[in-house]
XYZ file of C-alpha atoms in Angstrom:
315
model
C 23.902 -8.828 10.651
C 26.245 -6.243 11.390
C 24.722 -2.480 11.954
C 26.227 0.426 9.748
C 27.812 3.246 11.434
C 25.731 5.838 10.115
C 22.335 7.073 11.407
C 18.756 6.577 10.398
C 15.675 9.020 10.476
C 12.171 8.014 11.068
C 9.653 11.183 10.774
C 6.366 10.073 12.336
C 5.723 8.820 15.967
C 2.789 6.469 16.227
C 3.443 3.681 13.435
C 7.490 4.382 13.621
C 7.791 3.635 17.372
C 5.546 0.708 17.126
C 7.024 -1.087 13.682
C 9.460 0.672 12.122
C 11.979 1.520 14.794
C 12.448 -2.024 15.755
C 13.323 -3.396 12.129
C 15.920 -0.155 11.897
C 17.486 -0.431 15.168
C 18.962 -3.624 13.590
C 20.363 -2.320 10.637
C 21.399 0.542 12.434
C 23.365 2.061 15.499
C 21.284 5.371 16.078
C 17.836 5.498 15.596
C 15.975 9.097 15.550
C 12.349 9.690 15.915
C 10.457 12.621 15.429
C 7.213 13.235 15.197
C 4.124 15.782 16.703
C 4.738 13.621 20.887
C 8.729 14.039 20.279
C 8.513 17.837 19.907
C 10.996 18.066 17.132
C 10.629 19.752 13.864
C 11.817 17.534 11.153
C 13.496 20.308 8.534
C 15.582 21.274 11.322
C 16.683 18.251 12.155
C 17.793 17.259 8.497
C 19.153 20.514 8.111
C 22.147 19.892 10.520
C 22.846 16.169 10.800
C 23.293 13.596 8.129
C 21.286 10.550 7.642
C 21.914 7.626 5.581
C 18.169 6.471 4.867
C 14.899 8.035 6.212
C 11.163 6.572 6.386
C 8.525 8.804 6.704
C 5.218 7.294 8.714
C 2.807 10.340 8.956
C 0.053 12.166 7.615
C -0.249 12.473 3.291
C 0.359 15.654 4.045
C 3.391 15.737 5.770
C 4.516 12.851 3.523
C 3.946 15.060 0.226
C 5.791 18.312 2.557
C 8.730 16.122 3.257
C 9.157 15.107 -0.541
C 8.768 19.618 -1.987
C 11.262 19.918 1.246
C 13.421 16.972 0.394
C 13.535 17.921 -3.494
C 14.574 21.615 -2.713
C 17.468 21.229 -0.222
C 18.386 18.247 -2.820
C 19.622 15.746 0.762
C 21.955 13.076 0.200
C 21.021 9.553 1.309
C 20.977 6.278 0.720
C 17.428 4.762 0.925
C 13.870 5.937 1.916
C 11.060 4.312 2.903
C 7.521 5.789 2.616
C 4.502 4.589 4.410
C 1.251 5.016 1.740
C -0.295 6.477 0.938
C 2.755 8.844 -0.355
C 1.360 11.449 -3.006
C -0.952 11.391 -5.620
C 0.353 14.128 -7.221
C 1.715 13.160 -10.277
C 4.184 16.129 -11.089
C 5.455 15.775 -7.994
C 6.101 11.890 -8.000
C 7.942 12.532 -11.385
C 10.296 14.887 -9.716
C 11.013 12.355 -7.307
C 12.023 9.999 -9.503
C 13.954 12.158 -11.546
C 16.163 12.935 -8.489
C 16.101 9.681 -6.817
C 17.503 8.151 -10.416
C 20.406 10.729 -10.251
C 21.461 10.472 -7.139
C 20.934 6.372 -6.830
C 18.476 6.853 -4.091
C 16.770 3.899 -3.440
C 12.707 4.329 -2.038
C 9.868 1.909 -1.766
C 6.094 2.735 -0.332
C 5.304 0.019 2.149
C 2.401 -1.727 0.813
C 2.476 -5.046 2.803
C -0.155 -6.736 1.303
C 1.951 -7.111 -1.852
C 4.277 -9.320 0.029
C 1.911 -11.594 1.764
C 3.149 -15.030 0.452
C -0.406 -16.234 -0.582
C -0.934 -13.519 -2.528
C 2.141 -13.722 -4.500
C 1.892 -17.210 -5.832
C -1.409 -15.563 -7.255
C 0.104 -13.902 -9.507
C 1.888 -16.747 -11.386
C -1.112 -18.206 -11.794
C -2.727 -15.605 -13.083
C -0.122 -14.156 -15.544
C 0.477 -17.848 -16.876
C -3.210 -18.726 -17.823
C -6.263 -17.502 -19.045
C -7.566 -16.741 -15.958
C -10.666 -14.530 -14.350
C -10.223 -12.875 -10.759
C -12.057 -11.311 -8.300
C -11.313 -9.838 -5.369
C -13.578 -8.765 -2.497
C -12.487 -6.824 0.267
C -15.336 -6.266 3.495
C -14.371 -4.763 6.395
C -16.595 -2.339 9.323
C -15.224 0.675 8.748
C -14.674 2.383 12.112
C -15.980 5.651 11.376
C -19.472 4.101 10.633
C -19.067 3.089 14.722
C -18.023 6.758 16.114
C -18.220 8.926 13.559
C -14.803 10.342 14.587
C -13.478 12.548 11.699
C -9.472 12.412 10.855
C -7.245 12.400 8.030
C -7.764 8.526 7.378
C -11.072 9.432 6.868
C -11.192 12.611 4.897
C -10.031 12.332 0.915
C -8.455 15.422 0.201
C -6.159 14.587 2.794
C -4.994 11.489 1.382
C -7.320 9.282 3.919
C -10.415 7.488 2.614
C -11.328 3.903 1.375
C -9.574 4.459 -2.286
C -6.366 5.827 -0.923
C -5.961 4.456 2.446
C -7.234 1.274 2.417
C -7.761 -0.045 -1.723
C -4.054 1.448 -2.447
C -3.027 -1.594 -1.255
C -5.334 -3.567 -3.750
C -4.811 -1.574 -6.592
C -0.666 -1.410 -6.230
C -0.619 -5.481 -5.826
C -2.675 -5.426 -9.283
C 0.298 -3.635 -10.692
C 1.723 -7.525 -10.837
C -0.556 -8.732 -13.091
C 0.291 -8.464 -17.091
C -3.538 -6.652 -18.110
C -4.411 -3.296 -19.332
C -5.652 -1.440 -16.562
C -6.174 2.260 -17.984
C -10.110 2.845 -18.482
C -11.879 1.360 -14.571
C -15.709 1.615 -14.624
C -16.499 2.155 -10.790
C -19.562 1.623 -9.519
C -21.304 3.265 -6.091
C -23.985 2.118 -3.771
C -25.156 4.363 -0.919
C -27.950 3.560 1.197
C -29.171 5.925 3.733
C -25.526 7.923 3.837
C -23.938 5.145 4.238
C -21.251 3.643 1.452
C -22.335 -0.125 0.651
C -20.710 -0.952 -1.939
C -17.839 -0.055 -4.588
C -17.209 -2.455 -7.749
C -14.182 -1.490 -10.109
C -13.861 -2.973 -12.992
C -10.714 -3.046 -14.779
C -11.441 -5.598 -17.638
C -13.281 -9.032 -18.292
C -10.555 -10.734 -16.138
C -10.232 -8.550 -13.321
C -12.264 -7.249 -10.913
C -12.450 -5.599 -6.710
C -15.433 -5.352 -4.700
C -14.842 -3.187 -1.743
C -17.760 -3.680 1.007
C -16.980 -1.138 3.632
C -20.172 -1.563 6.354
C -19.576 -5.637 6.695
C -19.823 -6.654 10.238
C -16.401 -8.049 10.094
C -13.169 -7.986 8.280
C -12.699 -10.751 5.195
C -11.273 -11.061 2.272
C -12.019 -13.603 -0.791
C -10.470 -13.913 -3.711
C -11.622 -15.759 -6.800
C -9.265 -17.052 -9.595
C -10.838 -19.391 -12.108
C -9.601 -20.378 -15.315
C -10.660 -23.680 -17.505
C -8.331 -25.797 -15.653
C -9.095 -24.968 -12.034
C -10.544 -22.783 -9.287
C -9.011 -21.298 -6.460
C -10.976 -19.564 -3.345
C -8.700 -17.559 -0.678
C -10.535 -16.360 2.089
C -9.171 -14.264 5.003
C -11.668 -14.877 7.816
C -10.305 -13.632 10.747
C -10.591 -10.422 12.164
C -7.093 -9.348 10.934
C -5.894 -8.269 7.677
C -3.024 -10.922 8.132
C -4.896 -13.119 9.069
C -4.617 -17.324 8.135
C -5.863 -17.653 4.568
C -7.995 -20.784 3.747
C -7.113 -21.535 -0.297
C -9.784 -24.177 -1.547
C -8.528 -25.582 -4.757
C -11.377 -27.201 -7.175
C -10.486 -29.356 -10.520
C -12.690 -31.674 -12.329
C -11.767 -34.597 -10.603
C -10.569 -33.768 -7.118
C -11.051 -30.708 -4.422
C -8.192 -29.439 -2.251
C -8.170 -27.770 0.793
C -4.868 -25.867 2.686
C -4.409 -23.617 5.241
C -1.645 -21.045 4.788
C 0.096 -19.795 7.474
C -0.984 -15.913 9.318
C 2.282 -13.659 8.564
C 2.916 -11.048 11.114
C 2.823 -7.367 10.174
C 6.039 -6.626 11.316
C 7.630 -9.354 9.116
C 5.874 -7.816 6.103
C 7.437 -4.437 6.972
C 10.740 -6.319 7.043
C 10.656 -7.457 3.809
C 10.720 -4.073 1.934
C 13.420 -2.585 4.304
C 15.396 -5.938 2.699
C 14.621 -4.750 -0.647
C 16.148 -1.299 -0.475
C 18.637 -1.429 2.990
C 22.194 -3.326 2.126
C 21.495 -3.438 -1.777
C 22.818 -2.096 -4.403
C 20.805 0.662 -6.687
C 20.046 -0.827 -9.522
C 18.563 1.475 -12.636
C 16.254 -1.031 -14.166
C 14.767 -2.236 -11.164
C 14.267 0.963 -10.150
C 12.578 2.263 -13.114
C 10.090 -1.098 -13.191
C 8.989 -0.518 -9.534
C 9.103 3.223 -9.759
C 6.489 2.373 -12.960
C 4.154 0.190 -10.639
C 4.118 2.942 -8.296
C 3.179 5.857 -10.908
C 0.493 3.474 -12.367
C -1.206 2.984 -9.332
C -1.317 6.957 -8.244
C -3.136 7.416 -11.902
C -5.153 4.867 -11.184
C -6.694 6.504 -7.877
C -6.895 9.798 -9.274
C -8.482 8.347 -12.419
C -11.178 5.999 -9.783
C -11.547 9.675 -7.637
C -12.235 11.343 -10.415
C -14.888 9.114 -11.733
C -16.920 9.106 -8.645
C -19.328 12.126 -8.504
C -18.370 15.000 -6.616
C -21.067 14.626 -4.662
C -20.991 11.022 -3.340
C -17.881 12.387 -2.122
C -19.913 15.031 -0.448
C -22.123 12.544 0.927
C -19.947 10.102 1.883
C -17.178 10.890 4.365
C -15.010 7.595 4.011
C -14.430 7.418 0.552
């Protein structure tokens, strides 16, 4: 692959040092970081040097800063790349899009579990046949260990189970061909703690978010009248190796699909916006996917009493 010429900005520290770096550095012959341990101020630095695509890796809030700051000084690039969650604020997506469609600016949000391979081949099932699913998704939620408060915890700051952690759920339903505008959301609390959330979207689809499991897994049930399939995640990683059980009238099948590394999962959106070509209708259908999913959360955070949100820290 040869590198292009021109530069590439990352704006957060941690996660862009650690994933995001590497993948660019290949695409690319300067790299810059900045972020809160690099001591640089990000306006300033797009204010006087030129970048042909950007991903921003921090806080909501810096995220939804960069996008007023980006909008206003109306930069010229190429492609960005937006770690989630991005914004939920509607008004302000729409303005994005608006520009982004103008100027052939290509972005994507990097929701990885959307292009783990077992979950894809999912969807074909599903949208071909008549088919029920349910998805659970357990996990210990660290805060429930130290009680350390930070932005991935807190809501209004675009942490929390719904935007944090489901976001990635609820964008990968954006694949399936169902109405998904009225969820009933359902809350158990027990002794401050958050037990239980159950969304349901309609009579075929369903997630079950258990956030005080003692370990990480995920299952997901698809049945329809010709089959069943059960995916489980058991391992202690979110990418973990996936165990699909396939059960038919006459026979029972069992397969092990491979674990996919996070970094490769990164990788694959960069190839979907780096070294293409901006294409209007594509853009428009993901850009769609993307605005449905941010209605969706606000519509799920809205639902929830204010004061379970009170109460609980994590949602």
């Amino acid at each position: 692959m040869k590198k292009k010429n021109k530069s590439a900005l990352i704006i957060g520290a941690n996660i862009g040092k650690k994933i995001h770096y590497k993948i660019l550095k290949k695409f690319y012959k300067k790299v810059t970081i900045v972020g809160k341990t690099k001591g640089y101020n990000y306006k300033e630095i797009l204010s006087n040097f030129s970048f042909e695509h950007i991903t921003v890796c921090s806080t909501y809030k810096v995220q939804e800063d960069f996008i007023k700051f980006f909008l206003t000084k109306k930069f010229k690039v190429k492609t960005i790349l937006f770690e989630k969650p991005m914004t939920n604020n509607i008004i302000l997506l729409n303005k994005l899009k608006k520009y982004c469609l103008k100027k052939k600016i290509n972005f994507r949000i990097n929701y990885t579990f959307n292009e783990l391979m077992v979950l894809k081949k999912i969807i074909n099932i599903f949208n071909k046949s008549n088919s029920r699913l349910v998805y659970t998704f357990n996990f210990d939620h660290p805060y429930y260990k130290n009680k350390i408060i930070m932005w991935k915890n807190i809501s209004s700051e675009g942490g929390g189970i719904i935007n944090y952690y489901l976001s990635h759920i609820l964008f990968y339903f954006e694949n399936f061909n169902i109405s998904k505008k009225n969820i009933e959301t359902k809350i158990r609390i027990k002794n401050k703690k958050l037990i239980k959330i159950h969304f349901i979207f309609n009579k075929k689809l369903e997630l079950i978010c258990n956030p005080s499991f003692n370990k990480k897994l995920q299952e997901i049930y698809l049945v329809n009248k010709l089959k069943s399939k059960i995916i489980k995640n058991e391992s202690n990683e979110w990418f973990g190796r996936f165990k699909v059980q396939t059960i038919t009238n006459k026979k029972e099948k069992r397969e092990f699909v491979k674990k996919e590394k996070i970094i490769k999962l990164n990788n694959k959106n960069y190839q979907k916006i780096l070294n293409k070509k901006f294409n209007d209708a594509e853009f428009v259908d993901y850009f769609k996917k993307v605005y449905n999913c941010c209605r969706n959360i606000n519509s799920i955070k809205k639902n929830i009493n204010r004061n379970v949100f009170k109460r609980v820290q994590i949602l």
